Amino acid sequence: MSRLSAMSGYPEFLPGQRMVEQQVLQVLRETFELHGYAPIETRAVEPMSQLARKGEIDKEIYVVRRLHATDEEAATGPDQLGLHYDLTVPFARYVQEFGGRLSFPFRRYQIQRVWRGERPQEGRYREFTQADIDVVGAERLADHHDLEIPLVALEAFERLHTELGLPAVRMRVNNRKLAEGFYRGLGVTEPAAVLQRVDKLDKIGADKVRALLVEEVGLAQDAADACLQLSQITSPDSSFVDRVRALGVEHPLLEEGLELLSTLVAAAAERVPGRLVADLSIARGLDYYTGTVYETELAGHESMGSVGSGGRYDSLASDGRTTYPGVGFSFGVTRMLAPLFARDALRASRPVPSAVLVAVDTEETRGAAEQVAAALRARRISCEVAPRADRFGKQIRFAERRGIPFVWFGGVEGQVKDIRSGDQLDADARRWEPPAEDLRPRVLTD
Amino acid sequence: MSRLSAMSGYPEFLPGQRMVEQQVLQVLRETFELHGYAPIETRAVEPMSQLARKGEIDKEIYVVRRLHATDEEAATGPDQLGLHYDLTVPFARYVQEFGGRLSFPFRRYQIQRVWRGERPQEGRYREFTQADIDVVGAERLADHHDLEIPLVALEAFERLHTELGLPAVRMRVNNRKLAEGFYRGLGVTEPAAVLQRVDKLDKIGADKVRALLVEEVGLAQDAADACLQLSQITSPDSSFVDRVRALGVEHPLLEEGLELLSTLVAAAAERVPGRLVADLSIARGLDYYTGTVYETELAGHESMGSVGSGGRYDSLASDGRTTYPGVGFSFGVTRMLAPLFARDALRASRPVPSAVLVAVDTEETRGAAEQVAAALRARRISCEVAPRADRFGKQIRFAERRGIPFVWFGGVEGQVKDIRSGDQLDADARRWEPPAEDLRPRVLTD
């Protein structure tokens, strides 16, 4: 069981939970690397001038200064430092700074903590871990990367599901070009203004969005209706295309968006069946997305909100000479794991790596126990030597308390006891192996 | 080649360097887990009241506050937050907070960044990664853990040396009991005052230390001489014991220290020969150590200073009811790697995980290339599909620029070219494997 520590908004895990998190991160890293994504990390701080570019996140930034800063350092100014609140802003800066030594398209993954001064609640923390993948080009980036990123993300989620037992996901995908083309086909001149209102659908409902579109954006009633009808279309296959066409709106950008989205839906149905749906209500508040956008929920845990999202952006960064377009996805690692831990829906089979406790006869023969441990470790079997030469019964109970399944008695040629069954057998520490499922702590789900 | 980024003191690595760092961290994690150490992470911030307990580190702390903090939040007080400057203070707090759900002796490792407002220079950074192991007991912790920790640390360093080619280490070890017993045997009543001066030996030399011992601590000339003679004793074996005894000082604590240190020297000579020396000049400035203390240098890179240190402490934490003694070791991961990167003494064989670039005939047959990639990835072979259907010569040069050794042509039953030798062979993507040494980026040293 997890609990929020005394400091609300800063979740800390018990050792068994951290072992689960490590296995999750290992699956993510492996999947990313199989697809050619290289790892980077960036410093935790950025100049406030970089961080404050997105106005709406402004208020959530943590400012950092040396306790005994000199007057010069303490002066608030553009060079004041803040903790990064996502991994996109630092990545954009990294690409500009190291661009000359990177080869494009550049695929990177980055798994780090980020900090936001949000009001703490389930799924919203002040410090949490994100795992981001992005592919960025110099000046241009082909459309096929719009397929690549959500498919890599789906493959990673699917491995978490099949290999570790985490809940399956539902990824909801839309395309900004589709929506923008549709709005323009309706005669809208400021599609962003429409998108912004449609984005509130979940929060305020269809009637209020319709009212906003008419009153604030100046749409005619039937145009507002068409926008709402578009946003209500979802399908697990390409049938959404016909339903959009049935609304009778035409625009080249709309066609482009329909084509991109149906290609993605078809590719996902082939590669990771049953996990991706076209959902034309997905808008993604941040305004820098320009193509595919996606959000991901855990099946059965929809109340947790999105645990992974991202999209296409035409300009991650620009230094005046080069513009870097990209496609990215961000896994909310803490947002996914902390609530599952709190619900006890996810845990480790034991809270220590050790598969074996090597018992100690007397303090004088501790060296013999150390030799057994060395023989086991040489073959990658995690073990620990009992801390005290207590009665064997007490040493067995010590192993039990830690969830260690085996206790070793005697020397390298000794005996090993499975303390769950009570079976005790002769064994040689240079050859004996625990059953594969006991070798490392396993991830258990309910 | 690394460089300090534009922001001095915050080293950032290129992707190939990060891949080297990941392999280093993987070796550390594996070694720690084989010895039963469980992973934890703690939040990056602690209340200033926790952080400021060690007076001398005070000035290096980074204070954190929300940019738009309310007046109440902004008020400086005991609950103001700072970034942790080591992993010991947060671990002590973690043990107190979660102690009821941990089993003691508790072995943990913790690999995280820490922040210090130091003046940046080689080996001194404002943000850097440490890897700590500690074993802590509730109320008591047996002496054999004084052997355990430095032996685990040596084993980890030795694997970095033999498996990844990092420089071998020299670990210099002393025991506070030995020094304290010796000083008390000389009639000194405040051994800490002597230790503090002897700790300056490296910086100010023997003559000045002798003068301080006489003038500031009030030692007689011959007592000061004896202290300096003690600090000049080093040996790779137990011969230091006789040399200490030859100084003619007697005290029970001295005997205890000699016994502990010679046991450690003997155990290290057996388990990891040639790496550990008794060096009675090692003092470790921080005053909480009470037994074994150690520092570690990389052979051939002594100018980098210590890359790993730690020791025994009688009270990591105390909550009034329970006192937690422990033994710990801290690996300076960034302090070790950043200078080696800067000296180009350490690098990856390629800057991307991909072993294979799958060439693309035409944009229309990109799907066939994706199938090849999927077949390779299913067998854990990292690959990427060419971004554009350029002429093959151009695609090969693209692979070359990224250091990708193989290019695949045609479908699943196709051909694979080793672009270093130019050899091109028929191959089936469901069966072909690259040579083991090409499967993942390797760590190269000069």
mmCIF file with all atom_site columns, N, CA, C and O in Angstrom, chain B residues 143 146-147 172-183 195 230 240 253-264 277-284 289-294 310-312:
data_model
loop_
_atom_site.group_PDB
_atom_site.id
_atom_site.type_symbol
_atom_site.label_atom_id
_atom_site.label_alt_id
_atom_site.label_comp_id
_atom_site.label_asym_id
_atom_site.label_entity_id
_atom_site.label_seq_id
_atom_site.pdbx_PDB_ins_code
_atom_site.Cartn_x
_atom_site.Cartn_y
_atom_site.Cartn_z
_atom_site.occupancy
_atom_site.B_iso_or_equiv
_atom_site.pdbx_formal_charge
_atom_site.auth_seq_id
_atom_site.auth_comp_id
_atom_site.auth_asym_id
_atom_site.auth_atom_id
_atom_site.pdbx_PDB_model_num
ATOM 1   N N  . ASP B 1 143 ? 28.934 -5.578 13.345 1.00 0.00 ? 143 ASP B N  1
ATOM 2   C CA . ASP B 1 143 ? 30.178 -5.111 12.733 1.00 0.00 ? 143 ASP B CA 1
ATOM 3   C C  . ASP B 1 143 ? 30.406 -5.674 11.337 1.00 0.00 ? 143 ASP B C  1
ATOM 4   O O  . ASP B 1 143 ? 31.113 -5.078 10.526 1.00 0.00 ? 143 ASP B O  1
ATOM 5   N N  . ASP B 1 146 ? 30.279 -3.527 8.372  1.00 0.00 ? 146 ASP B N  1
ATOM 6   C CA . ASP B 1 146 ? 31.419 -2.667 8.064  1.00 0.00 ? 146 ASP B CA 1
ATOM 7   C C  . ASP B 1 146 ? 32.283 -3.269 6.952  1.00 0.00 ? 146 ASP B C  1
ATOM 8   O O  . ASP B 1 146 ? 32.984 -2.545 6.243  1.00 0.00 ? 146 ASP B O  1
ATOM 9   N N  . LEU B 1 147 ? 32.258 -4.593 6.848  1.00 0.00 ? 147 LEU B N  1
ATOM 10  C CA . LEU B 1 147 ? 32.964 -5.261 5.750  1.00 0.00 ? 147 LEU B CA 1
ATOM 11  C C  . LEU B 1 147 ? 32.106 -5.252 4.497  1.00 0.00 ? 147 LEU B C  1
ATOM 12  O O  . LEU B 1 147 ? 32.584 -5.070 3.383  1.00 0.00 ? 147 LEU B O  1
ATOM 13  N N  . ARG B 1 172 ? 40.857 3.670  -0.435 1.00 0.00 ? 172 ARG B N  1
ATOM 14  C CA . ARG B 1 172 ? 41.687 3.904  0.750  1.00 0.00 ? 172 ARG B CA 1
ATOM 15  C C  . ARG B 1 172 ? 40.776 3.892  1.968  1.00 0.00 ? 172 ARG B C  1
ATOM 16  O O  . ARG B 1 172 ? 39.770 4.603  2.010  1.00 0.00 ? 172 ARG B O  1
ATOM 17  N N  . VAL B 1 173 ? 41.143 3.084  2.931  1.00 0.00 ? 173 VAL B N  1
ATOM 18  C CA . VAL B 1 173 ? 40.249 2.813  4.056  1.00 0.00 ? 173 VAL B CA 1
ATOM 19  C C  . VAL B 1 173 ? 40.924 3.106  5.383  1.00 0.00 ? 173 VAL B C  1
ATOM 20  O O  . VAL B 1 173 ? 42.105 2.854  5.554  1.00 0.00 ? 173 VAL B O  1
ATOM 21  N N  . ASN B 1 174 ? 40.158 3.631  6.296  1.00 0.00 ? 174 ASN B N  1
ATOM 22  C CA . ASN B 1 174 ? 40.633 3.852  7.655  1.00 0.00 ? 174 ASN B CA 1
ATOM 23  C C  . ASN B 1 174 ? 39.488 3.498  8.596  1.00 0.00 ? 174 ASN B C  1
ATOM 24  O O  . ASN B 1 174 ? 38.393 3.135  8.155  1.00 0.00 ? 174 ASN B O  1
ATOM 25  N N  . ASN B 1 175 ? 39.740 3.614  9.871  1.00 0.00 ? 175 ASN B N  1
ATOM 26  C CA . ASN B 1 175 ? 38.693 3.368  10.853 1.00 0.00 ? 175 ASN B CA 1
ATOM 27  C C  . ASN B 1 175 ? 38.767 4.438  11.929 1.00 0.00 ? 175 ASN B C  1
ATOM 28  O O  . ASN B 1 175 ? 39.830 4.658  12.527 1.00 0.00 ? 175 ASN B O  1
ATOM 29  N N  . ARG B 1 176 ? 37.647 5.089  12.142 1.00 0.00 ? 176 ARG B N  1
ATOM 30  C CA . ARG B 1 176 ? 37.624 6.178  13.121 1.00 0.00 ? 176 ARG B CA 1
ATOM 31  C C  . ARG B 1 176 ? 37.972 5.702  14.526 1.00 0.00 ? 176 ARG B C  1
ATOM 32  O O  . ARG B 1 176 ? 38.551 6.455  15.314 1.00 0.00 ? 176 ARG B O  1
ATOM 33  N N  . LYS B 1 177 ? 37.594 4.467  14.832 1.00 0.00 ? 177 LYS B N  1
ATOM 34  C CA . LYS B 1 177 ? 37.909 3.952  16.173 1.00 0.00 ? 177 LYS B CA 1
ATOM 35  C C  . LYS B 1 177 ? 39.413 3.851  16.377 1.00 0.00 ? 177 LYS B C  1
ATOM 36  O O  . LYS B 1 177 ? 39.932 4.139  17.459 1.00 0.00 ? 177 LYS B O  1
ATOM 37  N N  . LEU B 1 178 ? 40.079 3.409  15.305 1.00 0.00 ? 178 LEU B N  1
ATOM 38  C CA . LEU B 1 178 ? 41.534 3.295  15.355 1.00 0.00 ? 178 LEU B CA 1
ATOM 39  C C  . LEU B 1 178 ? 42.144 4.662  15.687 1.00 0.00 ? 178 LEU B C  1
ATOM 40  O O  . LEU B 1 178 ? 42.933 4.796  16.629 1.00 0.00 ? 178 LEU B O  1
ATOM 41  N N  . ALA B 1 179 ? 41.754 5.687  14.941 1.00 0.00 ? 179 ALA B N  1
ATOM 42  C CA . ALA B 1 179 ? 42.314 7.020  15.159 1.00 0.00 ? 179 ALA B CA 1
ATOM 43  C C  . ALA B 1 179 ? 41.923 7.559  16.532 1.00 0.00 ? 179 ALA B C  1
ATOM 44  O O  . ALA B 1 179 ? 42.759 8.040  17.294 1.00 0.00 ? 179 ALA B O  1
ATOM 45  N N  . GLU B 1 180 ? 40.626 7.425  16.859 1.00 0.00 ? 180 GLU B N  1
ATOM 46  C CA . GLU B 1 180 ? 40.175 7.961  18.141 1.00 0.00 ? 180 GLU B CA 1
ATOM 47  C C  . GLU B 1 180 ? 40.867 7.259  19.306 1.00 0.00 ? 180 GLU B C  1
ATOM 48  O O  . GLU B 1 180 ? 41.303 7.910  20.275 1.00 0.00 ? 180 GLU B O  1
ATOM 49  N N  . GLY B 1 181 ? 40.978 5.913  19.203 1.00 0.00 ? 181 GLY B N  1
ATOM 50  C CA . GLY B 1 181 ? 41.647 5.161  20.262 1.00 0.00 ? 181 GLY B CA 1
ATOM 51  C C  . GLY B 1 181 ? 43.102 5.593  20.409 1.00 0.00 ? 181 GLY B C  1
ATOM 52  O O  . GLY B 1 181 ? 43.616 5.742  21.526 1.00 0.00 ? 181 GLY B O  1
ATOM 53  N N  . PHE B 1 182 ? 43.734 5.801  19.258 1.00 0.00 ? 182 PHE B N  1
ATOM 54  C CA . PHE B 1 182 ? 45.135 6.229  19.287 1.00 0.00 ? 182 PHE B CA 1
ATOM 55  C C  . PHE B 1 182 ? 45.269 7.590  19.979 1.00 0.00 ? 182 PHE B C  1
ATOM 56  O O  . PHE B 1 182 ? 46.101 7.773  20.862 1.00 0.00 ? 182 PHE B O  1
ATOM 57  N N  . TYR B 1 183 ? 44.416 8.535  19.587 1.00 0.00 ? 183 TYR B N  1
ATOM 58  C CA . TYR B 1 183 ? 44.476 9.870  20.207 1.00 0.00 ? 183 TYR B CA 1
ATOM 59  C C  . TYR B 1 183 ? 44.184 9.789  21.704 1.00 0.00 ? 183 TYR B C  1
ATOM 60  O O  . TYR B 1 183 ? 44.862 10.408 22.521 1.00 0.00 ? 183 TYR B O  1
ATOM 61  N N  . LEU B 1 195 ? 41.279 15.129 14.793 1.00 0.00 ? 195 LEU B N  1
ATOM 62  C CA . LEU B 1 195 ? 40.866 14.595 13.494 1.00 0.00 ? 195 LEU B CA 1
ATOM 63  C C  . LEU B 1 195 ? 40.631 15.716 12.480 1.00 0.00 ? 195 LEU B C  1
ATOM 64  O O  . LEU B 1 195 ? 41.018 15.640 11.323 1.00 0.00 ? 195 LEU B O  1
ATOM 65  N N  . LEU B 1 230 ? 51.107 8.426  12.641 1.00 0.00 ? 230 LEU B N  1
ATOM 66  C CA . LEU B 1 230 ? 49.976 7.515  12.420 1.00 0.00 ? 230 LEU B CA 1
ATOM 67  C C  . LEU B 1 230 ? 49.350 7.772  11.048 1.00 0.00 ? 230 LEU B C  1
ATOM 68  O O  . LEU B 1 230 ? 49.087 6.845  10.282 1.00 0.00 ? 230 LEU B O  1
ATOM 69  N N  . PHE B 1 240 ? 50.126 -2.858 8.396  1.00 0.00 ? 240 PHE B N  1
ATOM 70  C CA . PHE B 1 240 ? 49.948 -1.581 9.091  1.00 0.00 ? 240 PHE B CA 1
ATOM 71  C C  . PHE B 1 240 ? 49.776 -1.779 10.599 1.00 0.00 ? 240 PHE B C  1
ATOM 72  O O  . PHE B 1 240 ? 50.101 -0.899 11.390 1.00 0.00 ? 240 PHE B O  1
ATOM 73  N N  . LEU B 1 253 ? 39.982 1.035  22.313 1.00 0.00 ? 253 LEU B N  1
ATOM 74  C CA . LEU B 1 253 ? 39.339 1.460  21.065 1.00 0.00 ? 253 LEU B CA 1
ATOM 75  C C  . LEU B 1 253 ? 40.298 1.315  19.886 1.00 0.00 ? 253 LEU B C  1
ATOM 76  O O  . LEU B 1 253 ? 39.889 0.963  18.767 1.00 0.00 ? 253 LEU B O  1
ATOM 77  N N  . LEU B 1 254 ? 41.574 1.590  20.132 1.00 0.00 ? 254 LEU B N  1
ATOM 78  C CA . LEU B 1 254 ? 42.599 1.413  19.107 1.00 0.00 ? 254 LEU B CA 1
ATOM 79  C C  . LEU B 1 254 ? 42.657 -0.050 18.674 1.00 0.00 ? 254 LEU B C  1
ATOM 80  O O  . LEU B 1 254 ? 42.682 -0.370 17.479 1.00 0.00 ? 254 LEU B O  1
ATOM 81  N N  . GLU B 1 255 ? 42.631 -0.952 19.665 1.00 0.00 ? 255 GLU B N  1
ATOM 82  C CA . GLU B 1 255 ? 42.682 -2.394 19.357 1.00 0.00 ? 255 GLU B CA 1
ATOM 83  C C  . GLU B 1 255 ? 41.479 -2.794 18.520 1.00 0.00 ? 255 GLU B C  1
ATOM 84  O O  . GLU B 1 255 ? 41.594 -3.541 17.539 1.00 0.00 ? 255 GLU B O  1
ATOM 85  N N  . GLU B 1 256 ? 40.311 -2.278 18.915 1.00 0.00 ? 256 GLU B N  1
ATOM 86  C CA . GLU B 1 256 ? 39.097 -2.597 18.181 1.00 0.00 ? 256 GLU B CA 1
ATOM 87  C C  . GLU B 1 256 ? 39.196 -2.129 16.723 1.00 0.00 ? 256 GLU B C  1
ATOM 88  O O  . GLU B 1 256 ? 38.854 -2.854 15.783 1.00 0.00 ? 256 GLU B O  1
ATOM 89  N N  . GLY B 1 257 ? 39.689 -0.924 16.544 1.00 0.00 ? 257 GLY B N  1
ATOM 90  C CA . GLY B 1 257 ? 39.839 -0.369 15.204 1.00 0.00 ? 257 GLY B CA 1
ATOM 91  C C  . GLY B 1 257 ? 40.830 -1.157 14.366 1.00 0.00 ? 257 GLY B C  1
ATOM 92  O O  . GLY B 1 257 ? 40.600 -1.407 13.173 1.00 0.00 ? 257 GLY B O  1
ATOM 93  N N  . LEU B 1 258 ? 41.951 -1.539 14.985 1.00 0.00 ? 258 LEU B N  1
ATOM 94  C CA . LEU B 1 258 ? 42.971 -2.324 14.264 1.00 0.00 ? 258 LEU B CA 1
ATOM 95  C C  . LEU B 1 258 ? 42.383 -3.653 13.795 1.00 0.00 ? 258 LEU B C  1
ATOM 96  O O  . LEU B 1 258 ? 42.599 -4.084 12.657 1.00 0.00 ? 258 LEU B O  1
ATOM 97  N N  . GLU B 1 259 ? 41.616 -4.271 14.682 1.00 0.00 ? 259 GLU B N  1
ATOM 98  C CA . GLU B 1 259 ? 41.002 -5.565 14.379 1.00 0.00 ? 259 GLU B CA 1
ATOM 99  C C  . GLU B 1 259 ? 40.029 -5.426 13.205 1.00 0.00 ? 259 GLU B C  1
ATOM 100 O O  . GLU B 1 259 ? 40.074 -6.181 12.239 1.00 0.00 ? 259 GLU B O  1
ATOM 101 N N  . LEU B 1 260 ? 39.140 -4.423 13.262 1.00 0.00 ? 260 LEU B N  1
ATOM 102 C CA . LEU B 1 260 ? 38.147 -4.221 12.195 1.00 0.00 ? 260 LEU B CA 1
ATOM 103 C C  . LEU B 1 260 ? 38.822 -3.927 10.867 1.00 0.00 ? 260 LEU B C  1
ATOM 104 O O  . LEU B 1 260 ? 38.458 -4.478 9.830  1.00 0.00 ? 260 LEU B O  1
ATOM 105 N N  . LEU B 1 261 ? 39.827 -3.047 10.899 1.00 0.00 ? 261 LEU B N  1
ATOM 106 C CA . LEU B 1 261 ? 40.463 -2.637 9.650  1.00 0.00 ? 261 LEU B CA 1
ATOM 107 C C  . LEU B 1 261 ? 41.266 -3.785 9.038  1.00 0.00 ? 261 LEU B C  1
ATOM 108 O O  . LEU B 1 261 ? 41.232 -3.992 7.819  1.00 0.00 ? 261 LEU B O  1
ATOM 109 N N  . SER B 1 262 ? 41.952 -4.571 9.884  1.00 0.00 ? 262 SER B N  1
ATOM 110 C CA . SER B 1 262 ? 42.746 -5.656 9.293  1.00 0.00 ? 262 SER B CA 1
ATOM 111 C C  . SER B 1 262 ? 41.835 -6.759 8.764  1.00 0.00 ? 262 SER B C  1
ATOM 112 O O  . SER B 1 262 ? 42.151 -7.399 7.760  1.00 0.00 ? 262 SER B O  1
ATOM 113 N N  . THR B 1 263 ? 40.690 -6.968 9.400  1.00 0.00 ? 263 THR B N  1
ATOM 114 C CA . THR B 1 263 ? 39.732 -7.945 8.858  1.00 0.00 ? 263 THR B CA 1
ATOM 115 C C  . THR B 1 263 ? 39.254 -7.505 7.477  1.00 0.00 ? 263 THR B C  1
ATOM 116 O O  . THR B 1 263 ? 39.158 -8.303 6.539  1.00 0.00 ? 263 THR B O  1
ATOM 117 N N  . LEU B 1 264 ? 38.948 -6.210 7.344  1.00 0.00 ? 264 LEU B N  1
ATOM 118 C CA . LEU B 1 264 ? 38.485 -5.687 6.050  1.00 0.00 ? 264 LEU B CA 1
ATOM 119 C C  . LEU B 1 264 ? 39.573 -5.814 4.992  1.00 0.00 ? 264 LEU B C  1
ATOM 120 O O  . LEU B 1 264 ? 39.314 -6.241 3.859  1.00 0.00 ? 264 LEU B O  1
ATOM 121 N N  . VAL B 1 277 ? 43.536 -0.400 0.044  1.00 0.00 ? 277 VAL B N  1
ATOM 122 C CA . VAL B 1 277 ? 44.676 -0.194 0.938  1.00 0.00 ? 277 VAL B CA 1
ATOM 123 C C  . VAL B 1 277 ? 44.206 0.453  2.229  1.00 0.00 ? 277 VAL B C  1
ATOM 124 O O  . VAL B 1 277 ? 43.307 1.293  2.221  1.00 0.00 ? 277 VAL B O  1
ATOM 125 N N  . ALA B 1 278 ? 44.844 0.017  3.326  1.00 0.00 ? 278 ALA B N  1
ATOM 126 C CA . ALA B 1 278 ? 44.649 0.738  4.585  1.00 0.00 ? 278 ALA B CA 1
ATOM 127 C C  . ALA B 1 278 ? 45.442 2.033  4.467  1.00 0.00 ? 278 ALA B C  1
ATOM 128 O O  . ALA B 1 278 ? 46.604 2.026  4.076  1.00 0.00 ? 278 ALA B O  1
ATOM 129 N N  . ASP B 1 279 ? 44.802 3.165  4.731  1.00 0.00 ? 279 ASP B N  1
ATOM 130 C CA . ASP B 1 279 ? 45.480 4.463  4.631  1.00 0.00 ? 279 ASP B CA 1
ATOM 131 C C  . ASP B 1 279 ? 45.004 5.293  5.815  1.00 0.00 ? 279 ASP B C  1
ATOM 132 O O  . ASP B 1 279 ? 43.888 5.804  5.842  1.00 0.00 ? 279 ASP B O  1
ATOM 133 N N  . LEU B 1 280 ? 45.879 5.404  6.813  1.00 0.00 ? 280 LEU B N  1
ATOM 134 C CA . LEU B 1 280 ? 45.445 5.993  8.083  1.00 0.00 ? 280 LEU B CA 1
ATOM 135 C C  . LEU B 1 280 ? 45.362 7.514  8.035  1.00 0.00 ? 280 LEU B C  1
ATOM 136 O O  . LEU B 1 280 ? 45.085 8.161  9.042  1.00 0.00 ? 280 LEU B O  1
ATOM 137 N N  . SER B 1 281 ? 45.572 8.083  6.828  1.00 0.00 ? 281 SER B N  1
ATOM 138 C CA . SER B 1 281 ? 45.371 9.529  6.704  1.00 0.00 ? 281 SER B CA 1
ATOM 139 C C  . SER B 1 281 ? 43.913 9.877  6.390  1.00 0.00 ? 281 SER B C  1
ATOM 140 O O  . SER B 1 281 ? 43.512 11.037 6.474  1.00 0.00 ? 281 SER B O  1
ATOM 141 N N  . ILE B 1 282 ? 43.136 8.869  5.998  1.00 0.00 ? 282 ILE B N  1
ATOM 142 C CA . ILE B 1 282 ? 41.744 9.141  5.623  1.00 0.00 ? 282 ILE B CA 1
ATOM 143 C C  . ILE B 1 282 ? 40.941 9.540  6.856  1.00 0.00 ? 282 ILE B C  1
ATOM 144 O O  . ILE B 1 282 ? 40.868 8.790  7.828  1.00 0.00 ? 282 ILE B O  1
ATOM 145 N N  . ALA B 1 283 ? 40.349 10.722 6.809  1.00 0.00 ? 283 ALA B N  1
ATOM 146 C CA . ALA B 1 283 ? 39.596 11.206 7.984  1.00 0.00 ? 283 ALA B CA 1
ATOM 147 C C  . ALA B 1 283 ? 38.121 11.426 7.659  1.00 0.00 ? 283 ALA B C  1
ATOM 148 O O  . ALA B 1 283 ? 37.251 11.144 8.459  1.00 0.00 ? 283 ALA B O  1
ATOM 149 N N  . ARG B 1 284 ? 37.813 11.898 6.454  1.00 0.00 ? 284 ARG B N  1
ATOM 150 C CA . ARG B 1 284 ? 36.433 12.256 6.066  1.00 0.00 ? 284 ARG B CA 1
ATOM 151 C C  . ARG B 1 284 ? 35.912 13.386 6.946  1.00 0.00 ? 284 ARG B C  1
ATOM 152 O O  . ARG B 1 284 ? 35.530 13.158 8.095  1.00 0.00 ? 284 ARG B O  1
ATOM 153 N N  . TYR B 1 289 ? 30.651 10.125 11.009 1.00 0.00 ? 289 TYR B N  1
ATOM 154 C CA . TYR B 1 289 ? 31.214 8.775  10.907 1.00 0.00 ? 289 TYR B CA 1
ATOM 155 C C  . TYR B 1 289 ? 31.810 8.326  12.232 1.00 0.00 ? 289 TYR B C  1
ATOM 156 O O  . TYR B 1 289 ? 32.412 9.113  12.947 1.00 0.00 ? 289 TYR B O  1
ATOM 157 N N  . THR B 1 290 ? 31.650 7.030  12.536 1.00 0.00 ? 290 THR B N  1
ATOM 158 C CA . THR B 1 290 ? 32.114 6.524  13.830 1.00 0.00 ? 290 THR B CA 1
ATOM 159 C C  . THR B 1 290 ? 32.932 5.247  13.707 1.00 0.00 ? 290 THR B C  1
ATOM 160 O O  . THR B 1 290 ? 33.410 4.741  14.714 1.00 0.00 ? 290 THR B O  1
ATOM 161 N N  . GLY B 1 291 ? 33.064 4.686  12.492 1.00 0.00 ? 291 GLY B N  1
ATOM 162 C CA . GLY B 1 291 ? 33.830 3.442  12.329 1.00 0.00 ? 291 GLY B CA 1
ATOM 163 C C  . GLY B 1 291 ? 34.629 3.505  11.041 1.00 0.00 ? 291 GLY B C  1
ATOM 164 O O  . GLY B 1 291 ? 35.359 4.467  10.814 1.00 0.00 ? 291 GLY B O  1
ATOM 165 N N  . THR B 1 292 ? 34.438 2.490  10.197 1.00 0.00 ? 292 THR B N  1
ATOM 166 C CA . THR B 1 292 ? 35.161 2.445  8.933  1.00 0.00 ? 292 THR B CA 1
ATOM 167 C C  . THR B 1 292 ? 34.827 3.677  8.082  1.00 0.00 ? 292 THR B C  1
ATOM 168 O O  . THR B 1 292 ? 33.678 4.110  8.036  1.00 0.00 ? 292 THR B O  1
ATOM 169 N N  . VAL B 1 293 ? 35.850 4.229  7.438  1.00 0.00 ? 293 VAL B N  1
ATOM 170 C CA . VAL B 1 293 ? 35.644 5.311  6.458  1.00 0.00 ? 293 VAL B CA 1
ATOM 171 C C  . VAL B 1 293 ? 36.487 4.998  5.228  1.00 0.00 ? 293 VAL B C  1
ATOM 172 O O  . VAL B 1 293 ? 37.527 4.347  5.328  1.00 0.00 ? 293 VAL B O  1
ATOM 173 N N  . TYR B 1 294 ? 36.003 5.437  4.047  1.00 0.00 ? 294 TYR B N  1
ATOM 174 C CA . TYR B 1 294 ? 36.732 5.108  2.810  1.00 0.00 ? 294 TYR B CA 1
ATOM 175 C C  . TYR B 1 294 ? 36.544 6.176  1.755  1.00 0.00 ? 294 TYR B C  1
ATOM 176 O O  . TYR B 1 294 ? 35.542 6.890  1.734  1.00 0.00 ? 294 TYR B O  1
ATOM 177 N N  . GLY B 1 310 ? 32.371 7.002  1.872  1.00 0.00 ? 310 GLY B N  1
ATOM 178 C CA . GLY B 1 310 ? 31.321 6.718  2.841  1.00 0.00 ? 310 GLY B CA 1
ATOM 179 C C  . GLY B 1 310 ? 31.905 6.210  4.129  1.00 0.00 ? 310 GLY B C  1
ATOM 180 O O  . GLY B 1 310 ? 33.088 6.413  4.407  1.00 0.00 ? 310 GLY B O  1
ATOM 181 N N  . GLY B 1 311 ? 31.074 5.529  4.917  1.00 0.00 ? 311 GLY B N  1
ATOM 182 C CA . GLY B 1 311 ? 31.565 5.024  6.176  1.00 0.00 ? 311 GLY B CA 1
ATOM 183 C C  . GLY B 1 311 ? 30.448 4.570  7.094  1.00 0.00 ? 311 GLY B C  1
ATOM 184 O O  . GLY B 1 311 ? 29.281 4.484  6.710  1.00 0.00 ? 311 GLY B O  1
ATOM 185 N N  . ARG B 1 312 ? 30.856 4.301  8.315  1.00 0.00 ? 312 ARG B N  1
ATOM 186 C CA . ARG B 1 312 ? 29.955 3.844  9.356  1.00 0.00 ? 312 ARG B CA 1
ATOM 187 C C  . ARG B 1 312 ? 29.469 5.019  10.188 1.00 0.00 ? 312 ARG B C  1
ATOM 188 O O  . ARG B 1 312 ? 30.259 5.899  10.533 1.00 0.00 ? 312 ARG B O  1
#
